[in-house]
Amino acid sequence: MEKKAVYPGSFDPFTNGHMDIVRKASAIFDRVYIVMAVNSEKRRAFDCRRMQEAMERALADSGITNCEVSIYDGLIAEYTKHHGIGYMVRGLRNNMDYNYEENIAEVNKLIDPSLEYVYFRADNVAVSSSMVKELRHYGQDVSSYVPPAIAALLAEENVNTEH
């Protein structure tokens, strides 16, 4: 039986930290569904479809073939039930991440009691989507914090917002 995992997040933008977690998960699971969860409470900085395309390019550039990127606007535990996914992958940078994730895990387990959580330690605890957005806001080069395909999208976004 195929071992399937979901790795949900806003990925706004997708960073090298996210890519590290994808690499780790794709080495263990047969199939990893990277789900860009749309949160109705948050305004996205980057278009979902364009980010999805850039993420797919980043995976292809890295030779990762057992992952699929999708966009979903419902409860992630409903997604796992619908797709027969048994594992939820999350990355942890610190104990605050762990406490936050454990609270969400409890809710998801109410919806899908069979769902198991797998935590991976982040290799670079300073890298986050918030950090990338903040640095970009102040005109800093963020290309060393995101995969090249994402850096290309961000550069294109800069050009489009300057006009």
mmCIF file of N, CA and C in Angstrom, residues 7-23 32-36 44-48 50-60 62 64 67-69 127-130 132-133 136 142-154:
data_model
loop_
_atom_site.group_PDB
_atom_site.id
_atom_site.type_symbol
_atom_site.label_atom_id
_atom_site.label_comp_id
_atom_site.label_asym_id
_atom_site.label_seq_id
_atom_site.Cartn_x
_atom_site.Cartn_y
_atom_site.Cartn_z
ATOM 1 N N TYR A 7 1.546 17.884 2.856
ATOM 2 C CA TYR A 7 2.323 18.972 3.459
ATOM 3 C C TYR A 7 1.593 20.266 3.124
ATOM 4 N N PRO A 8 0.729 20.726 4.024
ATOM 5 C CA PRO A 8 -0.037 21.947 3.751
ATOM 6 C C PRO A 8 0.678 23.197 4.251
ATOM 7 N N GLY A 9 0.345 24.302 3.648
ATOM 8 C CA GLY A 9 0.881 25.580 4.089
ATOM 9 C C GLY A 9 0.368 26.682 3.186
ATOM 10 N N SER A 10 0.637 27.918 3.574
ATOM 11 C CA SER A 10 0.248 29.030 2.705
ATOM 12 C C SER A 10 1.283 29.203 1.593
ATOM 13 N N PHE A 11 2.545 28.876 1.886
ATOM 14 C CA PHE A 11 3.635 28.959 0.899
ATOM 15 C C PHE A 11 3.593 30.304 0.173
ATOM 16 N N ASP A 12 3.557 31.362 0.961
ATOM 17 C CA ASP A 12 3.376 32.718 0.428
ATOM 18 C C ASP A 12 4.526 33.631 0.853
ATOM 19 N N PRO A 13 5.725 33.410 0.300
ATOM 20 C CA PRO A 13 6.114 32.488 -0.766
ATOM 21 C C PRO A 13 6.706 31.169 -0.232
ATOM 22 N N PHE A 14 6.909 30.242 -1.139
ATOM 23 C CA PHE A 14 7.565 28.964 -0.890
ATOM 24 C C PHE A 14 9.059 29.247 -0.722
ATOM 25 N N THR A 15 9.649 28.772 0.372
ATOM 26 C CA THR A 15 11.043 29.095 0.702
ATOM 27 C C THR A 15 11.948 27.872 0.638
ATOM 28 N N ASN A 16 13.241 28.100 0.807
ATOM 29 C CA ASN A 16 14.184 26.974 0.907
ATOM 30 C C ASN A 16 13.871 26.109 2.118
ATOM 31 N N GLY A 17 13.344 26.708 3.174
ATOM 32 C CA GLY A 17 12.924 25.932 4.342
ATOM 33 C C GLY A 17 11.819 24.958 3.986
ATOM 34 N N HIS A 18 10.841 25.425 3.210
ATOM 35 C CA HIS A 18 9.775 24.531 2.744
ATOM 36 C C HIS A 18 10.363 23.421 1.872
ATOM 37 N N MET A 19 11.286 23.811 0.989
ATOM 38 C CA MET A 19 11.900 22.822 0.091
ATOM 39 C C MET A 19 12.647 21.753 0.881
ATOM 40 N N ASP A 20 13.319 22.143 1.955
ATOM 41 C CA ASP A 20 14.014 21.162 2.796
ATOM 42 C C ASP A 20 13.030 20.138 3.359
ATOM 43 N N ILE A 21 11.878 20.606 3.824
ATOM 44 C CA ILE A 21 10.871 19.698 4.376
ATOM 45 C C ILE A 21 10.334 18.784 3.270
ATOM 46 N N VAL A 22 10.112 19.324 2.084
ATOM 47 C CA VAL A 22 9.647 18.514 0.950
ATOM 48 C C VAL A 22 10.672 17.429 0.616
ATOM 49 N N ARG A 23 11.952 17.784 0.587
ATOM 50 C CA ARG A 23 12.994 16.793 0.298
ATOM 51 C C ARG A 23 12.959 15.652 1.309
ATOM 52 N N VAL A 32 3.782 12.679 -1.952
ATOM 53 C CA VAL A 32 3.588 13.826 -1.074
ATOM 54 C C VAL A 32 2.734 14.854 -1.812
ATOM 55 N N TYR A 33 1.643 15.226 -1.186
ATOM 56 C CA TYR A 33 0.752 16.242 -1.722
ATOM 57 C C TYR A 33 1.075 17.558 -1.019
ATOM 58 N N ILE A 34 1.643 18.478 -1.760
ATOM 59 C CA ILE A 34 1.967 19.803 -1.220
ATOM 60 C C ILE A 34 0.749 20.669 -1.503
ATOM 61 N N VAL A 35 0.041 21.008 -0.445
ATOM 62 C CA VAL A 35 -1.240 21.693 -0.609
ATOM 63 C C VAL A 35 -1.127 23.137 -0.135
ATOM 64 N N MET A 36 -1.311 24.036 -1.092
ATOM 65 C CA MET A 36 -1.339 25.456 -0.782
ATOM 66 C C MET A 36 -2.740 25.743 -0.247
ATOM 67 N N ARG A 44 -3.256 37.085 0.589
ATOM 68 C CA ARG A 44 -2.017 36.570 0.031
ATOM 69 C C ARG A 44 -1.195 37.683 -0.612
ATOM 70 N N ALA A 45 0.117 37.564 -0.502
ATOM 71 C CA ALA A 45 1.011 38.511 -1.162
ATOM 72 C C ALA A 45 1.242 38.103 -2.624
ATOM 73 N N PHE A 46 1.152 36.790 -2.896
ATOM 74 C CA PHE A 46 1.448 36.268 -4.236
ATOM 75 C C PHE A 46 0.288 35.427 -4.742
ATOM 76 N N ASP A 47 0.010 35.532 -6.024
ATOM 77 C CA ASP A 47 -1.069 34.791 -6.665
ATOM 78 C C ASP A 47 -0.862 33.279 -6.511
ATOM 79 N N CYS A 48 -1.911 32.583 -6.099
ATOM 80 C CA CYS A 48 -1.839 31.128 -5.862
ATOM 81 C C CYS A 48 -1.396 30.353 -7.100
ATOM 82 N N ARG A 50 0.201 31.287 -9.826
ATOM 83 C CA ARG A 50 1.579 31.566 -10.232
ATOM 84 C C ARG A 50 2.571 30.933 -9.258
ATOM 85 N N MET A 51 2.248 30.961 -7.949
ATOM 86 C CA MET A 51 3.115 30.332 -6.958
ATOM 87 C C MET A 51 3.114 28.820 -7.163
ATOM 88 N N GLN A 52 1.952 28.245 -7.460
ATOM 89 C CA GLN A 52 1.863 26.808 -7.721
ATOM 90 C C GLN A 52 2.771 26.418 -8.895
ATOM 91 N N GLU A 53 2.709 27.169 -9.973
ATOM 92 C CA GLU A 53 3.553 26.895 -11.145
ATOM 93 C C GLU A 53 5.033 27.001 -10.794
ATOM 94 N N ALA A 54 5.400 28.011 -10.026
ATOM 95 C CA ALA A 54 6.806 28.191 -9.630
ATOM 96 C C ALA A 54 7.247 27.054 -8.705
ATOM 97 N N MET A 55 6.362 26.612 -7.816
ATOM 98 C CA MET A 55 6.685 25.488 -6.936
ATOM 99 C C MET A 55 6.893 24.214 -7.740
ATOM 100 N N GLU A 56 6.053 23.993 -8.740
ATOM 101 C CA GLU A 56 6.205 22.813 -9.603
ATOM 102 C C GLU A 56 7.538 22.857 -10.342
ATOM 103 N N ARG A 57 7.934 24.049 -10.808
ATOM 104 C CA ARG A 57 9.246 24.202 -11.467
ATOM 105 C C ARG A 57 10.371 23.918 -10.482
ATOM 106 N N ALA A 58 10.244 24.411 -9.253
ATOM 107 C CA ALA A 58 11.273 24.190 -8.229
ATOM 108 C C ALA A 58 11.435 22.698 -7.940
ATOM 109 N N LEU A 59 10.331 21.984 -7.865
ATOM 110 C CA LEU A 59 10.396 20.534 -7.637
ATOM 111 C C LEU A 59 11.071 19.838 -8.818
ATOM 112 N N ALA A 60 10.679 20.205 -10.028
ATOM 113 C CA ALA A 60 11.280 19.606 -11.226
ATOM 114 C C ALA A 60 12.773 19.912 -11.279
ATOM 115 N N SER A 62 14.722 20.331 -8.887
ATOM 116 C CA SER A 62 15.395 19.563 -7.835
ATOM 117 C C SER A 62 15.325 18.062 -8.075
ATOM 118 N N ILE A 64 12.686 16.179 -7.906
ATOM 119 C CA ILE A 64 11.690 15.541 -7.036
ATOM 120 C C ILE A 64 10.465 15.223 -7.884
ATOM 121 N N CYS A 67 5.986 14.275 -5.860
ATOM 122 C CA CYS A 67 5.202 15.303 -5.182
ATOM 123 C C CYS A 67 4.251 15.969 -6.165
ATOM 124 N N GLU A 68 3.122 16.381 -5.644
ATOM 125 C CA GLU A 68 2.112 17.061 -6.445
ATOM 126 C C GLU A 68 1.706 18.333 -5.703
ATOM 127 N N VAL A 69 1.656 19.444 -6.410
ATOM 128 C CA VAL A 69 1.282 20.723 -5.800
ATOM 129 C C VAL A 69 -0.153 21.054 -6.187
ATOM 130 N N VAL A 127 14.740 31.043 8.306
ATOM 131 C CA VAL A 127 14.019 31.257 7.051
ATOM 132 C C VAL A 127 12.521 31.010 7.242
ATOM 133 N N SER A 128 11.731 32.007 6.863
ATOM 134 C CA SER A 128 10.274 31.875 6.886
ATOM 135 C C SER A 128 9.700 32.745 5.769
ATOM 136 N N SER A 129 8.475 32.453 5.403
ATOM 137 C CA SER A 129 7.800 33.287 4.400
ATOM 138 C C SER A 129 7.681 34.726 4.888
ATOM 139 N N SER A 130 7.384 34.896 6.165
ATOM 140 C CA SER A 130 7.259 36.252 6.730
ATOM 141 C C SER A 130 8.566 37.013 6.615
ATOM 142 N N VAL A 132 10.975 36.496 4.419
ATOM 143 C CA VAL A 132 11.219 36.806 3.004
ATOM 144 C C VAL A 132 10.392 38.019 2.581
ATOM 145 N N LYS A 133 9.132 38.042 2.982
ATOM 146 C CA LYS A 133 8.275 39.182 2.620
ATOM 147 C C LYS A 133 8.791 40.481 3.247
ATOM 148 N N ARG A 136 11.935 41.624 1.419
ATOM 149 C CA ARG A 136 11.550 42.143 0.099
ATOM 150 C C ARG A 136 10.965 43.544 0.225
ATOM 151 N N VAL A 142 16.340 38.479 -1.796
ATOM 152 C CA VAL A 142 15.920 37.294 -1.051
ATOM 153 C C VAL A 142 16.210 36.001 -1.815
ATOM 154 N N SER A 143 16.946 36.102 -2.909
ATOM 155 C CA SER A 143 17.153 34.930 -3.775
ATOM 156 C C SER A 143 17.882 33.784 -3.077
ATOM 157 N N SER A 144 18.631 34.048 -2.025
ATOM 158 C CA SER A 144 19.314 32.950 -1.331
ATOM 159 C C SER A 144 18.399 32.242 -0.333
ATOM 160 N N TYR A 145 17.170 32.733 -0.158
ATOM 161 C CA TYR A 145 16.228 32.138 0.797
ATOM 162 C C TYR A 145 15.097 31.360 0.130
ATOM 163 N N VAL A 146 15.060 31.405 -1.198
ATOM 164 C CA VAL A 146 13.996 30.726 -1.951
ATOM 165 C C VAL A 146 14.621 29.940 -3.107
ATOM 166 N N PRO A 147 13.932 28.881 -3.566
ATOM 167 C CA PRO A 147 14.438 28.166 -4.742
ATOM 168 C C PRO A 147 14.507 29.095 -5.955
ATOM 169 N N PRO A 148 15.401 28.815 -6.917
ATOM 170 C CA PRO A 148 15.546 29.685 -8.090
ATOM 171 C C PRO A 148 14.235 29.974 -8.832
ATOM 172 N N ALA A 149 13.359 28.990 -8.970
ATOM 173 C CA ALA A 149 12.087 29.220 -9.675
ATOM 174 C C ALA A 149 11.218 30.229 -8.927
ATOM 175 N N ILE A 150 11.291 30.213 -7.613
ATOM 176 C CA ILE A 150 10.530 31.170 -6.810
ATOM 177 C C ILE A 150 11.184 32.550 -6.908
ATOM 178 N N ALA A 151 12.518 32.592 -6.884
ATOM 179 C CA ALA A 151 13.234 33.860 -7.037
ATOM 180 C C ALA A 151 12.865 34.523 -8.358
ATOM 181 N N ALA A 152 12.723 33.724 -9.418
ATOM 182 C CA ALA A 152 12.336 34.264 -10.727
ATOM 183 C C ALA A 152 10.932 34.860 -10.662
ATOM 184 N N LEU A 153 10.015 34.176 -9.979
ATOM 185 C CA LEU A 153 8.656 34.697 -9.825
ATOM 186 C C LEU A 153 8.679 36.003 -9.035
ATOM 187 N N LEU A 154 9.431 36.044 -7.949
ATOM 188 C CA LEU A 154 9.498 37.262 -7.130
ATOM 189 C C LEU A 154 10.099 38.421 -7.917
#
